[in-house]
């Protein structure tokens, strides 16, 4: 089976390529390196001792996509490519709409031309906005609070409309909760190019003494210790979810939506304490005011993914904290 992976050199894509190669899929990857590095290719090869094809370029480039589909008999697509920084999307909405929507449209046009009908799409728990009822189920109401989130929601709509127009299509929408961690070899991990906005990459910078302390955004939420609660999932578990999605598409048509999370929430201070314990390192922090737009708690109902995909996350919070910080020399 030949799988085209867009954005495959990024954080989640690279861990998924490792899983794909380990499961004997052939991988063809396209990435424009706007948020990743070419050295990830060698890292993936080192971990798996397997090879894959890489095309440098943009998913918005129809000629390049056409060339890729001509040169390779693609069976399914996993579409990770996209910009993902919430704050940046508020500042530059058009950049986000242009990149994240045009890429999917172009990809679908070329897929249609080559009669490729199976696609897994990277969506996000951000499409649920603020939910009162937890755990969050896939059929909850959807609304977004920033342009990044809106690109995810509109992408879901585009894919749904395409499925109606073409009944042969099989689409799996994966709504990720909070991916953290890295490959257990320490070779592959999240490597943000700019100042990290997300909790775990920021904690790592503090652990490495690049930043003096962690800003904890609010301790007056209605949660176990007042700090924000999220559903953190190990990126290698998330990668397995994509293998399950590919298997699901082999005998299902139409569109289906799945949460990928652990189903349990942890607070910021629980993460800090666990990280300190398993890595034997101090994470100084200061409590600050709430970050605008944040919610108190968010965690997934994992039932649907368990029942229909046969997917269940296996890694513990300890694993996640350890594998986030692990170095190659461990
Ligand atoms: P990432 O930035 O590490 O990876 C995205 C990759 O896509 C990068 O390698 C980037 O260079 C590439 N890319 C972006 N636009 C492209 C384009 N037009 N053409 C070719 N390549 C392009 O991000 P990630 O964390 O691996 O996320 C992957 C997907 O999952 C994204 O769609 C993201 O929105 C979604 N997602 C991520 C999270 C998260 O917390 N990491 C949560 C929910 C959803
Ligand atoms: N937090 C801090 N300090 C930091 C960073 C985060 O205290 O430096 C707190 C936040 O206030 C929140 C929790 O840590 O309570 C998690 O914050 P993240 O920024 O890591 O994650 P979010 O849940 O806010 O958002 C992430 C992605 C979104 C995505 C969402 C759901 O950034 O794009 O998960 O998938 F939509």
XYZ file of C-alpha atoms and ligand atoms in Angstrom:
410
model
C 0.000 0.000 0.000
C 1.370 3.390 -1.034
C 0.501 6.210 1.337
C 0.996 9.868 0.457
C 1.780 11.790 3.646
C 1.523 15.571 3.355
C 3.435 17.559 5.994
C 5.212 14.319 6.842
C 8.386 15.884 8.216
C 6.492 17.764 10.935
C 5.956 16.653 14.511
C 2.987 14.282 14.131
C 3.695 13.383 10.493
C 7.231 12.159 11.198
C 6.104 9.900 14.055
C 3.328 8.573 11.823
C 5.767 7.820 8.984
C 7.798 5.735 11.463
C 4.663 3.731 12.337
C 3.708 3.369 8.661
C 7.159 2.028 7.724
C 7.120 -0.320 10.722
C 3.771 -1.628 9.466
C 5.209 -2.210 5.965
C 3.417 0.612 4.165
C 5.298 2.425 1.382
C 5.519 6.110 2.161
C 5.635 9.052 -0.209
C 6.018 12.346 1.618
C 5.578 15.960 0.547
C 6.621 18.855 2.772
C 7.621 22.463 2.076
C 9.721 22.584 5.282
C 7.958 25.765 6.464
C 7.865 24.279 9.970
C 10.263 21.338 9.794
C 13.760 20.297 8.814
C 15.083 18.004 6.135
C 17.242 16.173 8.732
C 14.037 14.484 9.935
C 14.337 12.212 6.864
C 17.598 10.710 8.127
C 16.171 10.404 11.639
C 13.195 8.405 10.398
C 15.491 6.175 8.329
C 17.755 5.659 11.335
C 14.872 4.550 13.559
C 13.213 2.259 11.023
C 16.147 1.169 8.826
C 13.696 1.729 5.973
C 13.515 4.177 3.106
C 10.747 6.427 1.808
C 10.309 8.925 -1.012
C 10.453 12.639 -0.255
C 9.255 15.491 -2.456
C 10.209 18.990 -1.340
C 7.369 21.383 -2.138
C 4.006 22.867 -1.404
C 0.695 21.005 -1.377
C -0.783 24.110 -3.010
C 1.394 23.418 -6.059
C -0.945 21.455 -8.339
C 1.738 20.654 -10.913
C 3.945 19.085 -8.269
C 1.034 17.085 -6.813
C 0.133 15.866 -10.297
C 3.737 14.766 -10.836
C 3.680 12.879 -7.503
C 0.429 11.080 -8.374
C 1.799 10.254 -11.847
C 5.060 8.862 -10.491
C 3.478 6.842 -7.667
C 0.331 4.751 -7.515
C -1.155 6.345 -4.401
C -3.687 4.232 -2.471
C -4.484 6.602 0.417
C -3.533 10.054 1.645
C -2.842 11.305 5.163
C -3.082 15.087 5.112
C -1.074 16.699 7.943
C 0.241 19.742 6.046
C -0.998 22.947 7.567
C -0.107 25.918 9.714
C -1.057 25.465 13.360
C -0.208 28.456 15.546
C -3.412 29.878 17.026
C -1.965 33.319 17.893
C -0.344 33.726 14.476
C -3.645 32.836 12.826
C -5.361 35.714 14.639
C -2.665 38.086 13.372
C -2.482 36.742 9.807
C -5.835 35.098 9.072
C -5.467 35.194 5.269
C -2.159 33.315 5.461
C -3.989 30.579 7.373
C -7.054 30.449 5.134
C -4.861 30.426 2.013
C -2.495 27.695 3.180
C -4.831 25.431 5.123
C -7.842 25.571 2.794
C -6.224 25.810 -0.665
C -3.961 22.873 0.116
C -6.910 20.587 0.839
C -8.828 21.773 -2.235
C -5.815 21.263 -4.511
C -5.144 17.856 -2.992
C -8.769 16.761 -3.464
C -8.753 17.968 -7.082
C -5.692 15.887 -7.892
C -6.997 12.891 -5.921
C -10.212 13.029 -7.977
C -8.223 13.238 -11.214
C -6.286 10.084 -10.277
C -9.287 8.291 -8.774
C -7.777 8.161 -5.279
C -10.641 8.114 -2.797
C -9.207 7.622 0.676
C -8.009 10.444 2.906
C -7.305 10.869 6.610
C -7.455 14.490 7.747
C -5.730 16.068 10.780
C -8.379 18.014 12.630
C -8.310 19.259 16.189
C -10.295 19.419 19.403
C -10.292 23.149 18.684
C -13.424 22.574 16.532
C -15.394 21.955 19.751
C -14.713 25.467 21.089
C -15.892 25.772 24.693
C -17.903 22.737 25.787
C -19.854 22.523 29.045
C -20.337 18.762 28.895
C -17.297 16.551 29.388
C -15.996 14.194 28.114
C -16.451 15.686 24.646
C -18.208 13.421 22.165
C -17.823 13.581 18.397
C -21.439 14.699 17.909
C -21.063 17.766 20.164
C -21.874 21.162 18.686
C -18.986 22.702 16.779
C -17.790 26.282 16.901
C -14.418 27.932 16.646
C -12.766 30.846 18.388
C -9.855 31.688 16.059
C -8.956 31.523 12.325
C -6.809 28.392 12.792
C -9.778 26.576 14.310
C -12.022 27.858 11.535
C -9.678 26.407 8.898
C -10.048 23.002 10.590
C -13.834 23.263 10.690
C -14.110 24.459 7.071
C -11.759 21.656 5.972
C -14.094 19.179 7.664
C -17.023 20.721 5.743
C -15.152 20.613 2.416
C -14.355 16.940 2.960
C -17.960 16.202 3.901
C -19.276 17.922 0.750
C -16.791 15.978 -1.390
C -17.990 12.732 0.167
C -21.580 13.601 -0.735
C -20.546 14.434 -4.307
C -18.445 11.289 -4.659
C -19.951 8.266 -2.878
C -16.783 6.227 -3.505
C -14.872 8.428 -1.108
C -13.765 7.283 2.295
C -12.774 10.064 4.694
C -11.620 9.812 8.288
C -11.433 13.029 10.286
C -9.177 12.683 13.325
C -9.684 15.326 16.011
C -6.502 15.343 18.045
C -6.527 16.497 21.632
C -3.103 17.557 23.034
C -0.231 15.580 21.486
C 3.013 15.516 23.473
C 6.041 13.218 23.787
C 8.454 11.923 21.216
C 9.890 8.702 19.850
C 11.268 6.424 22.569
C 14.699 6.426 20.871
C 15.040 10.134 21.668
C 15.890 10.676 17.973
C 12.589 12.217 16.915
C 10.644 14.831 18.877
C 8.711 18.064 18.630
C 11.014 20.818 17.451
C 9.194 24.156 17.172
C 11.041 26.729 15.069
C 9.765 29.731 17.055
C 9.005 30.452 20.741
C 6.652 27.658 21.759
C 3.062 28.500 22.677
C 2.139 25.044 23.898
C 2.809 23.770 27.376
C 5.190 20.832 26.862
C 7.643 22.492 24.434
C 7.788 25.441 26.843
C 8.479 23.156 29.830
C 11.337 21.583 27.857
C 12.905 25.004 27.227
C 12.690 25.686 30.974
C 14.203 22.269 31.774
C 17.064 23.091 29.383
C 17.489 26.470 31.110
C 16.739 28.366 27.877
C 13.907 30.126 29.740
C 14.041 30.906 33.474
C 10.555 29.733 34.374
C 7.191 28.540 33.104
C 4.302 30.999 32.984
C 1.292 29.158 34.374
C -1.752 30.855 32.910
C -4.234 30.996 35.763
C -4.822 28.990 38.940
C -8.404 30.083 39.540
C -10.207 27.683 37.191
C -12.743 25.252 38.565
C -10.316 22.295 38.326
C -8.432 20.007 40.706
C -5.783 22.656 41.538
C -7.117 25.697 39.678
C -4.877 25.273 36.609
C -6.133 24.288 33.143
C -6.922 20.641 32.444
C -6.263 18.999 29.055
C -6.262 15.542 27.487
C -2.586 14.877 26.633
C -1.899 12.006 24.238
C 1.497 10.502 23.377
C 2.422 11.285 19.768
C 3.276 7.602 19.138
C -0.220 6.589 20.268
C -1.582 9.278 17.967
C 0.497 7.806 15.124
C -1.076 4.390 15.765
C -4.485 6.050 15.446
C -3.608 6.856 11.818
C -2.796 3.218 11.053
C -6.201 2.286 12.495
C -7.832 4.956 10.338
C -6.200 3.554 7.179
C -7.450 0.071 8.069
C -10.947 1.452 8.735
C -11.078 3.128 5.306
C -10.421 -0.190 3.566
C -13.936 -1.376 4.340
C -15.943 1.797 4.987
C -17.120 4.534 2.674
C -18.416 7.993 3.536
C -17.069 10.264 6.243
C -16.457 9.514 9.923
C -15.140 11.654 12.791
C -13.015 10.393 15.688
C -11.507 11.956 18.786
C -7.935 10.901 19.441
C -7.212 11.431 23.113
C -6.645 9.433 26.254
C -10.010 10.290 27.785
C -8.531 11.743 30.957
C -7.494 15.288 31.777
C -4.399 16.466 33.660
C -3.789 19.937 35.070
C -0.792 22.116 34.254
C 0.641 21.545 37.738
C 0.145 17.773 37.466
C 2.158 17.854 34.247
C 4.881 19.968 35.884
C 5.117 17.642 38.894
C 5.220 14.469 36.806
C 7.809 15.986 34.469
C 10.004 16.947 37.436
C 9.687 13.486 38.984
C 10.417 11.326 35.948
C 13.195 13.532 34.588
C 14.714 14.545 37.897
C 14.773 18.206 36.903
C 13.285 21.331 38.485
C 10.705 23.395 36.564
C 10.391 26.805 38.231
C 7.036 28.435 37.483
C 5.077 31.604 38.196
C 1.320 31.803 38.363
C 0.046 34.491 36.017
C -3.344 35.661 34.800
C -5.462 33.490 32.517
C -4.469 33.329 28.831
C -7.236 34.924 26.713
C -9.391 32.316 24.977
C -8.377 29.436 27.273
C -10.937 27.107 28.781
C -10.839 25.383 32.179
C -11.062 21.741 31.104
C -11.106 19.728 27.929
C -10.942 15.957 27.498
C -12.196 13.461 24.981
C -14.751 10.736 24.958
C -12.694 7.905 23.461
C -15.537 5.398 23.094
C -16.167 5.853 19.387
C -12.483 5.446 18.455
C -12.302 2.358 20.679
C -15.433 0.787 19.221
C -15.104 1.619 15.510
C -11.352 2.031 15.008
C -10.171 -0.362 17.708
C -7.918 2.438 18.948
C -6.929 2.950 22.561
C -3.984 5.002 23.793
C -1.535 2.946 25.848
C 1.148 5.356 27.054
C 1.007 6.872 30.544
C 1.601 10.467 31.578
C 4.991 9.332 32.918
C 5.868 7.936 29.456
C 4.764 11.177 27.830
C 6.855 13.360 30.154
C 9.878 11.105 29.842
C 9.718 10.765 26.055
C 9.259 14.532 25.648
C 12.607 15.179 27.327
C 14.553 12.078 26.353
C 17.779 12.658 24.471
C 19.485 10.431 21.978
C 22.149 9.422 24.520
C 19.751 7.839 27.040
P 3.955 20.666 12.238
O 3.998 22.123 11.959
O 5.066 20.086 13.034
O 3.837 19.838 10.877
C 3.156 20.332 9.757
C 4.058 20.097 8.553
O 3.389 20.555 7.386
C 5.372 20.853 8.635
O 6.445 19.955 8.372
C 5.265 21.939 7.578
O 6.531 22.244 7.016
C 4.318 21.291 6.588
N 3.483 22.205 5.772
C 2.684 23.217 6.192
N 2.048 23.767 5.142
C 2.451 23.072 4.040
C 2.135 23.159 2.666
N 1.291 24.081 2.191
N 2.735 22.290 1.823
C 3.613 21.352 2.279
N 3.935 21.231 3.564
C 3.362 22.077 4.435
O 2.550 20.374 12.926
P 2.044 19.039 13.650
O 1.973 19.321 15.107
O 2.784 17.874 13.159
O 0.550 19.020 13.118
C 0.170 18.259 11.985
C -1.295 18.530 11.698
O -2.063 18.225 12.874
C -1.598 19.986 11.374
O -2.600 20.021 10.386
C -2.127 20.540 12.681
O -2.997 21.634 12.491
C -2.867 19.340 13.247
N -3.011 19.374 14.714
C -1.902 19.527 15.500
C -2.059 19.588 16.896
C -0.859 19.786 17.798
O -1.045 20.174 18.961
N 0.369 19.512 17.349
C -3.328 19.482 17.474
C -4.420 19.305 16.640
C -4.250 19.247 15.251
N -0.208 26.699 29.509
C 0.507 27.365 30.489
N 1.704 27.908 30.140
C 2.220 27.839 28.875
C 1.472 27.168 27.870
C 0.251 26.618 28.232
O 0.074 27.453 31.637
O 3.303 28.370 28.613
C -1.493 26.058 29.883
C -2.684 26.590 29.115
O -3.224 27.712 29.783
C -3.604 25.356 29.102
C -2.641 24.186 29.052
O -1.388 24.685 29.528
O -4.317 25.286 30.313
C -2.445 23.607 27.656
O -2.102 24.667 26.773
P -1.537 24.372 25.291
O -1.252 25.710 24.674
O -0.440 23.387 25.340
O -2.752 23.641 24.579
P -4.242 24.139 24.279
O -5.159 23.111 24.847
O -4.457 25.525 24.696
O -4.295 24.131 22.687
C -3.783 23.056 21.910
C -3.409 23.573 20.521
C -4.643 24.008 19.794
C -5.616 22.879 19.761
C -5.917 22.379 21.146
C -6.781 21.162 21.101
O -2.518 24.676 20.631
O -4.334 24.340 18.488
O -4.700 22.025 21.806
O -6.222 20.222 20.246
F -6.759 23.307 19.214
